[in-house]
Coordinates of N, CA and C and ligand atoms in Angstrom, one line a residue:
M280 N -0.4 19.2 6.1 CA 0.4 18.5 5.1 C 0.4 17.0 5.3
R281 N 0.4 16.3 4.2 CA 0.4 14.8 4.2 C 1.8 14.3 4.5
Q282 N 1.9 13.4 5.4 CA 3.2 12.8 5.7 C 3.5 11.7 4.7
P283 N 4.7 11.8 4.0 CA 5.0 10.8 3.1 C 5.1 9.4 3.7
M284 N 4.8 8.4 3.0 CA 4.9 7.0 3.5 C 5.7 6.2 2.5
I285 N 6.6 5.4 3.0 CA 7.2 4.3 2.2 C 6.9 3.0 2.8
A286 N 6.2 2.2 2.0 CA 5.8 0.9 2.5 C 6.4 -0.2 1.7
G287 N 7.0 -1.2 2.3 CA 7.6 -2.4 1.7 C 6.7 -3.5 1.6
N288 N 6.4 -4.0 0.5 CA 5.5 -5.2 0.3 C 6.4 -6.4 0.0
W289 N 6.5 -7.2 1.0 CA 7.5 -8.3 0.9 C 6.9 -9.5 0.2
K290 N 5.6 -9.5 -0.1 CA 5.0 -10.6 -0.8 C 5.3 -11.9 -0.1
M291 N 5.5 -13.0 -0.9 CA 5.8 -14.3 -0.2 C 7.3 -14.5 -0.1
F292 N 7.9 -13.5 0.6 CA 9.4 -13.6 0.8 C 9.6 -13.4 2.3
K293 N 10.6 -14.0 2.8 CA 11.2 -13.9 4.1 C 10.5 -14.8 5.1
T294 N 11.3 -15.7 5.7 CA 10.9 -16.5 6.9 C 10.9 -15.6 8.1
V295 N 10.4 -16.1 9.2 CA 10.4 -15.3 10.5 C 11.8 -14.8 10.8
H296 N 12.7 -15.7 10.7 CA 14.1 -15.4 11.0 C 14.6 -14.3 10.1
E297 N 14.4 -14.5 8.8 CA 14.9 -13.4 7.9 C 14.3 -12.1 8.1
A298 N 13.0 -12.1 8.4 CA 12.2 -10.9 8.6 C 12.8 -10.1 9.8
V299 N 13.0 -10.9 10.9 CA 13.5 -10.2 12.1 C 14.9 -9.6 11.9
V300 N 15.8 -10.4 11.2 CA 17.1 -9.9 10.9 C 17.0 -8.6 10.1
F301 N 16.1 -8.6 9.1 CA 15.9 -7.4 8.3 C 15.6 -6.2 9.2
V302 N 14.6 -6.3 10.1 CA 14.1 -5.2 10.9 C 15.3 -4.8 11.8
K303 N 16.0 -5.7 12.4 CA 17.1 -5.3 13.2 C 18.2 -4.5 12.5
E304 N 18.4 -4.9 11.2 CA 19.3 -4.1 10.4 C 18.8 -2.8 9.9
L305 N 17.5 -2.7 9.7 CA 16.8 -1.5 9.2 C 16.8 -0.4 10.3
R306 N 16.6 -0.9 11.6 CA 16.4 0.1 12.7 C 17.4 1.2 12.7
P307 N 18.7 0.8 12.8 CA 19.7 1.9 12.9 C 19.8 2.7 11.6
L308 N 19.5 2.1 10.5 CA 19.6 2.9 9.2 C 18.6 4.0 9.1
V309 N 17.4 3.9 9.8 CA 16.4 4.8 9.7 C 16.0 5.5 11.0
A310 N 16.8 5.2 12.0 CA 16.5 5.7 13.4 C 16.3 7.2 13.4
D311 N 17.1 7.9 12.6 CA 17.0 9.4 12.6 C 16.0 10.0 11.7
V312 N 15.2 9.1 11.0 CA 14.3 9.6 10.0 C 13.0 10.1 10.7
T313 N 12.7 11.3 10.6 CA 11.4 11.8 11.0 C 10.6 12.4 9.8
G314 N 9.3 12.3 9.9 CA 8.6 12.9 8.8 C 8.3 12.0 7.6
V315 N 8.8 10.7 7.7 CA 8.4 9.7 6.7 C 7.8 8.5 7.5
E316 N 6.6 8.1 7.1 CA 6.1 6.9 7.8 C 6.6 5.7 7.1
I317 N 7.3 4.8 7.9 CA 8.0 3.7 7.3 C 7.2 2.4 7.7
V318 N 6.8 1.6 6.7 CA 6.0 0.4 7.0 C 6.6 -0.8 6.2
V319 N 6.6 -1.9 6.9 CA 7.0 -3.2 6.2 C 5.8 -4.2 6.3
A320 N 5.6 -4.9 5.2 CA 4.5 -5.9 5.1 C 5.0 -7.3 4.9
P321 N 5.3 -8.0 6.0 CA 5.8 -9.3 5.9 C 4.6 -10.3 5.7
P322 N 4.9 -11.6 5.3 CA 3.9 -12.6 5.3 C 3.2 -12.7 6.7
F323 N 2.0 -13.2 6.7 CA 1.3 -13.4 8.0 C 2.2 -14.0 9.1
T324 N 2.9 -15.1 8.7 CA 3.7 -15.8 9.6 C 4.7 -15.0 10.4
A325 N 5.2 -13.9 9.8 CA 6.2 -13.1 10.4 C 5.7 -11.8 11.1
I326 N 4.4 -11.6 11.0 CA 3.9 -10.3 11.5 C 4.2 -10.1 13.0
H327 N 3.9 -11.1 13.8 CA 4.1 -10.9 15.2 C 5.6 -10.7 15.6
A328 N 6.5 -11.5 15.0 CA 7.9 -11.3 15.3 C 8.4 -10.0 14.8
V329 N 8.0 -9.6 13.6 CA 8.4 -8.3 13.1 C 7.9 -7.1 14.0
A330 N 6.6 -7.2 14.4 CA 6.1 -6.2 15.3 C 6.9 -6.1 16.6
E331 N 7.3 -7.2 17.1 CA 8.1 -7.2 18.4 C 9.5 -6.6 18.1
A332 N 10.1 -6.9 16.9 CA 11.4 -6.3 16.6 C 11.3 -4.8 16.3
A333 N 10.1 -4.4 15.9 CA 9.9 -3.0 15.5 C 9.3 -2.2 16.7
R334 N 9.1 -2.8 17.8 CA 8.4 -2.1 18.9 C 9.3 -0.9 19.4
N335 N 8.6 0.2 19.6 CA 9.3 1.5 20.0 C 10.3 2.0 19.0
T336 N 10.0 1.7 17.7 CA 10.8 2.3 16.7 C 9.9 3.1 15.8
N337 N 10.4 3.7 14.7 CA 9.6 4.4 13.7 C 9.2 3.5 12.5
I338 N 9.2 2.2 12.8 CA 8.8 1.2 11.7 C 7.5 0.6 12.0
G339 N 6.5 0.7 11.1 CA 5.2 0.1 11.3 C 5.1 -1.2 10.6
V340 N 4.1 -2.0 10.9 CA 3.9 -3.3 10.3 C 2.6 -3.4 9.7
S341 N 2.6 -4.0 8.5 CA 1.4 -4.2 7.7 C 1.1 -5.7 7.4
A342 N -0.1 -6.1 7.3 CA -0.5 -7.3 6.6 C -0.6 -7.1 5.1
Q343 N -0.7 -8.2 4.4 CA -0.8 -8.1 2.9 C -2.2 -8.3 2.4
S344 N -3.1 -8.8 3.3 CA -4.5 -9.0 2.9 C -5.2 -9.4 4.2
L345 N -6.5 -9.6 4.1 CA -7.2 -10.2 5.3 C -8.6 -10.6 4.8
H346 N -9.3 -11.4 5.6 CA -10.6 -11.8 5.2 C -11.6 -10.9 6.0
W347 N -12.8 -10.6 5.4 CA -13.7 -9.6 6.0 C -14.5 -10.1 7.1
E348 N -14.6 -11.5 7.3 CA -15.4 -12.0 8.4 C -14.5 -12.0 9.7
R349 N -15.1 -11.9 10.8 CA -14.4 -11.8 12.1 C -13.7 -13.2 12.4
E350 N -14.5 -14.2 12.2 CA -14.0 -15.6 12.3 C -14.9 -16.5 11.6
G351 N -14.6 -17.8 11.5 CA -15.5 -18.7 10.9 C -14.8 -19.8 10.1
A352 N -15.6 -20.6 9.4 CA -15.1 -21.7 8.6 C -14.6 -21.2 7.3
F353 N -13.4 -20.6 7.3 CA -12.8 -20.1 6.1 C -11.3 -20.5 6.0
T354 N -11.2 -21.8 5.7 CA -9.9 -22.4 5.7 C -8.8 -21.6 5.0
G355 N -7.7 -21.3 5.6 CA -6.6 -20.6 5.0 C -6.7 -19.1 5.1
E356 N -7.8 -18.6 5.7 CA -7.9 -17.1 5.8 C -7.6 -16.6 7.2
V357 N -7.4 -15.3 7.2 CA -7.0 -14.6 8.5 C -7.8 -13.3 8.6
S358 N -8.3 -13.0 9.8 CA -9.2 -11.9 9.9 C -8.4 -10.6 10.3
A359 N -9.2 -9.5 10.2 CA -8.6 -8.2 10.6 C -8.2 -8.2 12.0
G360 N -9.1 -8.7 12.9 CA -8.7 -8.7 14.3 C -7.5 -9.5 14.6
M361 N -7.3 -10.6 13.9 CA -6.2 -11.5 14.1 C -4.9 -10.8 13.7
V362 N -4.9 -10.1 12.6 CA -3.6 -9.4 12.2 C -3.3 -8.2 13.1
R363 N -4.4 -7.6 13.5 CA -4.3 -6.5 14.5 C -3.6 -7.0 15.8
E364 N -4.2 -8.0 16.3 CA -3.7 -8.6 17.6 C -2.2 -9.0 17.4
A365 N -1.9 -9.5 16.2 CA -0.5 -10.0 16.0 C 0.5 -8.8 15.9
G366 N 0.0 -7.6 15.8 CA 0.9 -6.5 15.8 C 0.8 -5.6 14.6
A367 N 0.0 -6.0 13.6 CA -0.1 -5.1 12.4 C -1.0 -3.9 12.6
E368 N -0.6 -2.8 12.0 CA -1.4 -1.5 12.1 C -1.9 -1.1 10.8
Y369 N -1.4 -1.8 9.7 CA -1.8 -1.5 8.4 C -2.2 -2.8 7.6
V370 N -2.9 -2.6 6.5 CA -3.1 -3.8 5.7 C -3.2 -3.4 4.2
I371 N -2.5 -4.1 3.3 CA -2.5 -3.9 1.9 C -3.8 -4.6 1.4
L372 N -4.6 -3.9 0.6 CA -5.8 -4.5 0.1 C -5.9 -4.4 -1.5
G373 N -6.3 -5.5 -2.1 CA -6.6 -5.4 -3.6 C -5.3 -5.3 -4.4
H374 N -4.2 -5.7 -3.9 CA -3.0 -5.8 -4.7 C -3.3 -6.5 -6.0
S375 N -2.7 -6.1 -7.1 CA -3.0 -6.7 -8.4 C -2.7 -8.2 -8.4
E376 N -1.7 -8.7 -7.6 CA -1.5 -10.1 -7.6 C -2.7 -10.8 -6.9
R377 N -3.3 -10.2 -5.9 CA -4.5 -10.8 -5.3 C -5.6 -10.8 -6.3
R378 N -5.7 -9.7 -7.1 CA -6.8 -9.7 -8.0 C -6.7 -10.7 -9.1
T379 N -5.4 -10.8 -9.7 CA -5.3 -11.7 -10.8 C -5.1 -13.2 -10.4
L380 N -4.4 -13.5 -9.3 CA -4.1 -14.8 -8.9 C -5.1 -15.4 -7.9
F381 N -5.8 -14.6 -7.1 CA -6.6 -15.1 -6.0 C -8.0 -14.6 -6.0
G382 N -8.4 -14.0 -7.1 CA -9.9 -13.7 -7.2 C -10.4 -12.5 -6.5
D383 N -9.5 -11.7 -6.0 CA -10.0 -10.4 -5.3 C -10.7 -9.6 -6.4
T384 N -11.8 -9.0 -6.0 CA -12.6 -8.1 -6.9 C -12.8 -6.7 -6.1
D385 N -13.3 -5.7 -6.8 CA -13.6 -4.5 -6.2 C -14.5 -4.7 -5.0
L386 N -15.5 -5.6 -5.2 CA -16.5 -5.9 -4.2 C -15.8 -6.5 -2.9
T387 N -14.9 -7.5 -3.1 CA -14.3 -8.1 -2.0 C -13.3 -7.2 -1.3
V388 N -12.7 -6.4 -2.2 CA -11.7 -5.4 -1.6 C -12.5 -4.4 -0.7
N389 N -13.7 -4.1 -1.1 CA -14.6 -3.2 -0.3 C -14.9 -3.9 1.0
R390 N -15.3 -5.1 1.0 CA -15.6 -5.8 2.2 C -14.4 -5.9 3.2
R391 N -13.2 -6.2 2.6 CA -12.0 -6.3 3.4 C -11.7 -4.9 4.0
L392 N -12.0 -3.9 3.2 CA -11.7 -2.5 3.7 C -12.6 -2.2 4.9
M393 N -13.8 -2.5 4.8 CA -14.7 -2.2 5.9 C -14.2 -3.0 7.2
A394 N -13.8 -4.2 7.0 CA -13.3 -5.0 8.2 C -12.0 -4.4 8.7
A395 N -11.2 -3.9 7.8 CA -9.9 -3.3 8.3 C -10.2 -2.0 9.1
L396 N -11.2 -1.2 8.6 CA -11.5 0.0 9.3 C -12.1 -0.3 10.7
A397 N -12.9 -1.3 10.7 CA -13.6 -1.7 12.0 C -12.5 -2.2 13.0
A398 N -11.4 -2.7 12.5 CA -10.4 -3.2 13.4 C -9.3 -2.2 13.6
E399 N -9.6 -1.0 13.1 CA -8.6 0.2 13.3 C -7.3 -0.1 12.7
L400 N -7.3 -0.8 11.5 CA -6.1 -0.9 10.7 C -6.1 0.2 9.7
T401 N -5.0 0.7 9.2 CA -4.9 1.6 8.1 C -4.9 0.9 6.8
P402 N -5.9 1.0 6.0 CA -5.9 0.2 4.7 C -5.0 0.9 3.7
I403 N -4.3 0.1 2.9 CA -3.5 0.6 1.7 C -4.2 0.0 0.5
V404 N -5.1 0.7 -0.1 CA -5.9 0.1 -1.2 C -5.3 0.3 -2.5
C405 N -5.0 -0.8 -3.2 CA -4.3 -0.7 -4.5 C -5.3 -0.7 -5.7
V406 N -5.0 0.2 -6.6 CA -5.7 0.3 -7.9 C -4.7 0.4 -9.0
G407 N -5.0 0.0 -10.2 CA -4.1 0.2 -11.3 C -4.5 -0.5 -12.6
E408 N -4.1 0.0 -13.7 CA -4.6 -0.5 -15.0 C -3.6 -1.5 -15.6
T409 N -4.0 -2.4 -16.4 CA -3.1 -3.3 -17.1 C -2.5 -2.6 -18.3
L410 N -1.5 -3.2 -19.0 CA -0.9 -2.6 -20.2 C -2.0 -2.4 -21.3
E411 N -2.8 -3.5 -21.4 CA -3.8 -3.5 -22.4 C -4.8 -2.3 -22.2
Q412 N -5.2 -2.1 -21.0 CA -6.1 -1.0 -20.6 C -5.5 0.3 -20.9
R413 N -4.2 0.4 -20.6 CA -3.5 1.7 -20.8 C -3.4 2.0 -22.3
E414 N -3.0 0.9 -23.1 CA -2.9 1.1 -24.5 C -4.2 1.4 -25.2
G415 N -5.3 0.9 -24.5 CA -6.6 1.1 -25.1 C -7.2 2.4 -24.6
G416 N -6.4 3.3 -23.9 CA -6.9 4.6 -23.5 C -7.9 4.5 -22.3
Q417 N -7.9 3.4 -21.6 CA -8.9 3.2 -20.5 C -8.4 3.5 -19.1
T418 N -7.2 3.9 -19.0 CA -6.6 4.0 -17.7 C -7.5 4.7 -16.7
L419 N -7.9 6.0 -17.0 CA -8.6 6.8 -16.0 C -9.9 6.2 -15.7
A420 N -10.6 5.6 -16.7 CA -11.9 4.9 -16.4 C -11.7 3.7 -15.5
V421 N -10.7 2.9 -15.7 CA -10.4 1.8 -14.9 C -10.2 2.2 -13.4
L422 N -9.4 3.3 -13.3 CA -9.0 3.8 -12.0 C -10.3 4.3 -11.3
D423 N -11.2 4.9 -12.0 CA -12.4 5.5 -11.4 C -13.3 4.3 -10.9
Q424 N -13.4 3.3 -11.7 CA -14.2 2.2 -11.3 C -13.7 1.5 -10.1
Q425 N -12.4 1.2 -10.1 CA -11.7 0.5 -9.0 C -11.9 1.3 -7.7
L426 N -11.6 2.6 -7.8 CA -11.6 3.5 -6.7 C -13.0 3.6 -6.1
K427 N -14.0 3.8 -7.0 CA -15.4 4.1 -6.5 C -15.9 2.8 -5.8
Q428 N -15.7 1.7 -6.4 CA -16.3 0.4 -5.9 C -15.5 0.0 -4.6
S429 N -14.2 0.2 -4.6 CA -13.5 -0.3 -3.4 C -13.8 0.6 -2.2
L430 N -14.1 1.9 -2.5 CA -14.4 2.8 -1.4 C -15.9 3.0 -1.1
D431 N -16.7 2.2 -1.7 CA -18.1 2.3 -1.5 C -18.5 2.3 0.0
G432 N -19.3 3.3 0.5 CA -19.7 3.3 1.8 C -18.8 4.0 2.8
V433 N -17.6 4.4 2.3 CA -16.6 5.0 3.2 C -17.0 6.5 3.4
T434 N -16.8 7.0 4.6 CA -17.2 8.4 4.9 C -15.9 9.3 4.7
G435 N -16.1 10.6 4.6 CA -15.0 11.5 4.5 C -14.0 11.3 5.6
A436 N -14.5 11.2 6.8 CA -13.6 11.1 8.0 C -12.8 9.8 7.8
Q437 N -13.4 8.7 7.3 CA -12.6 7.5 7.2 C -11.6 7.6 6.0
L438 N -12.0 8.3 5.0 CA -11.1 8.5 3.8 C -9.8 9.1 4.2
A439 N -9.9 10.1 5.1 CA -8.7 10.8 5.5 C -7.6 9.9 6.1
A440 N -8.0 8.7 6.6 CA -7.1 7.8 7.2 C -6.8 6.6 6.3
I441 N -7.3 6.6 5.1 CA -7.1 5.6 4.1 C -5.9 6.0 3.2
V442 N -5.1 5.0 2.8 CA -4.0 5.2 1.9 C -4.4 4.5 0.6
V443 N -4.3 5.2 -0.5 CA -4.5 4.6 -1.9 C -3.2 4.4 -2.6
A444 N -3.0 3.2 -3.2 CA -1.7 3.0 -3.9 C -2.1 2.8 -5.4
Y445 N -1.5 3.7 -6.2 CA -1.7 3.6 -7.7 C -0.5 2.7 -8.1
E446 N -0.9 1.5 -8.6 CA 0.1 0.5 -9.1 C -0.2 0.0 -10.4
P447 N 0.3 0.7 -11.5 CA 0.0 0.2 -12.8 C 0.6 -1.2 -13.0
V448 N -0.3 -2.2 -13.4 CA 0.1 -3.6 -13.4 C 1.3 -3.8 -14.2
W449 N 1.5 -3.1 -15.3 CA 2.6 -3.3 -16.2 C 3.9 -2.8 -15.6
A450 N 3.9 -2.1 -14.5 CA 5.1 -1.6 -13.9 C 5.5 -2.5 -12.7
I451 N 4.7 -3.4 -12.3 CA 5.0 -4.2 -11.1 C 5.9 -5.3 -11.4
G452 N 7.1 -5.3 -10.8 CA 8.1 -6.3 -11.0 C 8.7 -6.4 -12.3
T453 N 8.5 -5.4 -13.1 CA 9.0 -5.4 -14.5 C 10.3 -4.6 -14.7
G454 N 10.6 -3.8 -13.8 CA 11.7 -2.9 -13.9 C 11.4 -1.7 -14.8
R455 N 10.1 -1.6 -15.2 CA 9.6 -0.5 -16.0 C 8.7 0.3 -15.2
N456 N 9.2 1.3 -14.5 CA 8.3 2.2 -13.7 C 7.6 3.2 -14.6
A457 N 6.4 3.6 -14.0 CA 5.7 4.7 -14.7 C 6.7 5.9 -14.7
T458 N 6.6 6.8 -15.7 CA 7.4 8.0 -15.6 C 6.8 8.9 -14.5
P459 N 7.5 9.8 -14.0 CA 6.9 10.7 -13.0 C 5.7 11.4 -13.6
A460 N 5.7 11.8 -14.9 CA 4.6 12.4 -15.5 C 3.4 11.5 -15.5
Q461 N 3.6 10.2 -15.9 CA 2.4 9.3 -15.9 C 1.9 9.1 -14.5
A462 N 2.8 8.9 -13.5 CA 2.3 8.7 -12.1 C 1.6 10.0 -11.7
G463 N 2.2 11.1 -12.0 CA 1.6 12.4 -11.6 C 0.2 12.6 -12.1
E464 N 0.0 12.2 -13.4 CA -1.3 12.4 -14.0 C -2.3 11.5 -13.4
A465 N -2.0 10.2 -13.1 CA -2.9 9.3 -12.5 C -3.3 9.8 -11.0
H466 N -2.3 10.2 -10.3 CA -2.5 10.6 -8.9 C -3.4 11.9 -8.9
T467 N -3.1 12.8 -9.7 CA -3.9 14.1 -9.7 C -5.3 13.8 -10.1
H468 N -5.5 12.8 -11.0 CA -6.8 12.4 -11.4 C -7.5 11.7 -10.2
L469 N -6.8 10.8 -9.5 CA -7.4 10.1 -8.4 C -7.8 11.2 -7.3
R470 N -6.9 12.1 -7.0 CA -7.2 13.1 -6.0 C -8.4 13.9 -6.4
G471 N -8.5 14.2 -7.6 CA -9.7 15.0 -8.1 C -11.0 14.2 -7.9
R472 N -11.0 12.9 -8.1 CA -12.2 12.1 -7.9 C -12.5 12.1 -6.4
L473 N -11.5 11.9 -5.6 CA -11.7 11.9 -4.1 C -12.3 13.2 -3.6
R474 N -11.9 14.3 -4.2 CA -12.4 15.6 -3.9 C -13.9 15.6 -4.2
Q475 N -14.2 15.1 -5.4 CA -15.5 15.2 -5.9 C -16.5 14.3 -5.0
W476 N -16.0 13.1 -4.6 CA -16.8 12.2 -3.9 C -16.8 12.4 -2.4
F477 N -15.7 12.9 -1.8 CA -15.6 12.9 -0.4 C -15.4 14.3 0.2
G478 N -15.2 15.3 -0.7 CA -15.0 16.7 -0.2 C -13.5 17.0 -0.2
A479 N -13.2 18.3 -0.2 CA -11.8 18.7 -0.4 C -10.9 18.3 0.8
D480 N -11.5 18.5 2.0 CA -10.7 18.3 3.2 C -10.2 16.8 3.3
A481 N -11.1 15.9 3.1 CA -10.8 14.5 3.2 C -9.8 14.1 2.1
A482 N -10.1 14.6 0.9 CA -9.2 14.3 -0.3 C -7.8 14.8 -0.1
E483 N -7.7 16.0 0.6 CA -6.3 16.5 0.8 C -5.5 15.7 1.8
Q484 N -6.2 15.0 2.7 CA -5.5 14.2 3.7 C -5.2 12.8 3.3
C485 N -5.9 12.3 2.4 CA -5.7 10.9 1.9 C -4.4 10.8 1.2
R486 N -3.6 9.9 1.6 CA -2.3 9.7 0.9 C -2.3 8.8 -0.3
L487 N -1.7 9.2 -1.3 CA -1.6 8.4 -2.6 C -0.2 8.0 -2.8
L488 N 0.0 6.7 -2.8 CA 1.3 6.1 -3.0 C 1.4 5.6 -4.5
Y489 N 2.6 5.7 -5.0 CA 2.9 5.1 -6.3 C 3.6 3.8 -6.1
G490 N 3.2 2.7 -6.8 CA 3.9 1.5 -6.8 C 4.2 0.9 -8.1
G491 N 5.3 0.3 -8.3 CA 5.7 -0.4 -9.6 C 7.1 0.0 -9.9
S492 N 8.0 -1.0 -9.6 CA 9.5 -0.8 -9.9 C 10.1 0.5 -9.3
V493 N 9.6 0.8 -8.1 CA 10.3 1.9 -7.4 C 11.7 1.4 -6.9
K494 N 12.7 2.2 -7.1 CA 14.1 1.9 -6.7 C 14.7 3.1 -6.1
P495 N 15.9 2.9 -5.5 CA 16.5 4.1 -4.9 C 16.8 5.2 -6.0
G496 N 17.0 4.8 -7.2 CA 17.3 5.7 -8.2 C 16.2 6.5 -8.8
N497 N 14.9 6.1 -8.6 CA 13.8 6.8 -9.2 C 12.8 7.4 -8.1
I498 N 13.0 7.1 -6.9 CA 12.1 7.6 -5.9 C 12.0 9.1 -5.8
A499 N 13.1 9.8 -5.9 CA 13.1 11.2 -5.8 C 12.3 11.9 -6.9
T500 N 12.4 11.5 -8.1 CA 11.6 12.2 -9.2 C 10.2 11.8 -9.1
L501 N 9.9 10.6 -8.6 CA 8.4 10.2 -8.5 C 7.8 11.0 -7.4
I502 N 8.4 11.1 -6.3 CA 7.8 11.8 -5.1 C 7.8 13.3 -5.3
A503 N 8.6 13.8 -6.2 CA 8.5 15.2 -6.5 C 7.2 15.6 -7.1
E504 N 6.4 14.7 -7.6 CA 5.1 15.0 -8.2 C 4.2 15.4 -7.0
A505 N 3.4 16.5 -7.3 CA 2.6 17.1 -6.2 C 1.7 16.1 -5.5
D506 N 1.1 15.2 -6.3 CA 0.1 14.3 -5.6 C 0.7 12.9 -5.3
V507 N 2.0 12.7 -5.5 CA 2.6 11.4 -5.1 C 3.1 11.6 -3.7
D508 N 2.5 10.8 -2.7 CA 2.8 11.0 -1.3 C 3.7 9.9 -0.8
G509 N 4.3 9.1 -1.6 CA 5.1 8.0 -1.2 C 5.1 6.9 -2.1
A510 N 5.5 5.7 -1.6 CA 5.6 4.6 -2.5 C 5.3 3.3 -1.8
L511 N 4.8 2.4 -2.6 CA 4.6 1.0 -2.2 C 5.6 0.2 -3.0
V512 N 6.6 -0.4 -2.3 CA 7.8 -0.9 -2.9 C 7.8 -2.5 -2.8
G513 N 7.9 -3.2 -3.9 CA 8.0 -4.6 -3.9 C 9.5 -5.1 -3.8
G514 N 10.0 -5.5 -5.0 CA 11.3 -6.1 -5.0 C 12.4 -5.3 -4.3
A515 N 12.4 -4.0 -4.4 CA 13.5 -3.2 -3.8 C 13.3 -3.0 -2.3
S516 N 12.2 -3.5 -1.8 CA 12.0 -3.4 -0.3 C 12.6 -4.7 0.4
L517 N 13.1 -5.7 -0.4 CA 13.6 -6.9 0.2 C 15.0 -6.8 0.7
D518 N 15.7 -5.8 0.1 CA 17.1 -5.6 0.5 C 17.1 -4.4 1.5
V519 N 17.7 -4.6 2.6 CA 17.6 -3.5 3.7 C 18.3 -2.2 3.2
A520 N 19.4 -2.3 2.6 CA 20.1 -1.1 2.2 C 19.3 -0.3 1.1
S521 N 18.7 -1.0 0.2 CA 18.0 -0.4 -0.8 C 16.7 0.2 -0.3
F522 N 16.0 -0.5 0.6 CA 14.8 0.0 1.3 C 15.1 1.3 2.1
A523 N 16.2 1.2 2.8 CA 16.5 2.4 3.6 C 16.8 3.6 2.7
E524 N 17.5 3.4 1.6 CA 17.8 4.4 0.6 C 16.5 5.0 0.1
I525 N 15.5 4.2 -0.2 CA 14.2 4.7 -0.7 C 13.5 5.5 0.4
V526 N 13.6 5.1 1.6 CA 13.0 5.9 2.7 C 13.7 7.3 2.7
R527 N 15.0 7.3 2.6 CA 15.7 8.6 2.6 C 15.4 9.4 1.4
G528 N 15.1 8.8 0.3 CA 14.7 9.5 -0.9 C 13.4 10.3 -0.7
A529 N 12.6 9.9 0.3 CA 11.4 10.6 0.5 C 11.5 11.7 1.5
L530 N 12.7 11.8 2.1 CA 13.0 12.9 3.1 C 12.9 14.3 2.4
G531 N 12.5 15.2 3.1 CA 12.5 16.6 2.6 C 11.5 16.9 1.6
R532 N 10.5 16.0 1.5 CA 9.4 16.3 0.6 C 8.5 17.4 1.2
Ligands
PGA6 P1 7.8 -3.9 -7.5 O1 6.3 -4.3 -6.8 O2 8.3 -2.8 -6.7 O3 8.6 -5.1 -7.4 O4 7.5 -3.5 -8.9 C1 5.4 -3.3 -6.3 C2 4.3 -4.0 -5.7 O5 3.9 -5.1 -6.1 O6 3.7 -3.5 -4.7

């Protein structure tokens, strides 16, 4: 069985101090939770402090991106080994904000993915269509292309440890989440492709998260879909009570 995952993407929010306060408040709220993998993704600056605050708890720490080279003259970039050493065990890759604002492409997502795997980070690879693409009937074709190119060169054994997040761009930060049926359709399609490309065993183990306006009030119906294995949460992950409620919403799946 796939263990559900709830990951909070903090984007460019929270100072080191705010991030540590959050984790200290979250700890007792989720201390009794077993069976849900809980992850928070602070900005690079807070990774180390958050990892310290989360040590010996059931809360894992993720980076929000990384560069594919090990080191070098890449001003402003951070490598997989660096975030790993700082305490991250996961990394979000190819988030739509990275794609639209900072030039990430399927090709560079793939490079980052390879670097993440080499550093033994669990990648959370984001794919998703824009509103225009959905209205043009291109959703599944867009997902196919993003998935195929992002995962180029990955083995079945590696896929089992990769997390894919379906995040329709029109649902991110808009308050307009995909309906459970829309999410379910996309996820079932993605798992079918993974089965086709990587074999049934690997595809069954790969976790598929939904992201886009997930809130305490909609997590239960989204995660009730057979191929929705959890959520990547933006805005609602910034408030500790709401994030803890979303984690609890994934219990008993
Ligand atoms: P949102 O963001 O939950 O605020 O819609 C999701 C994301 O960007 O991962």
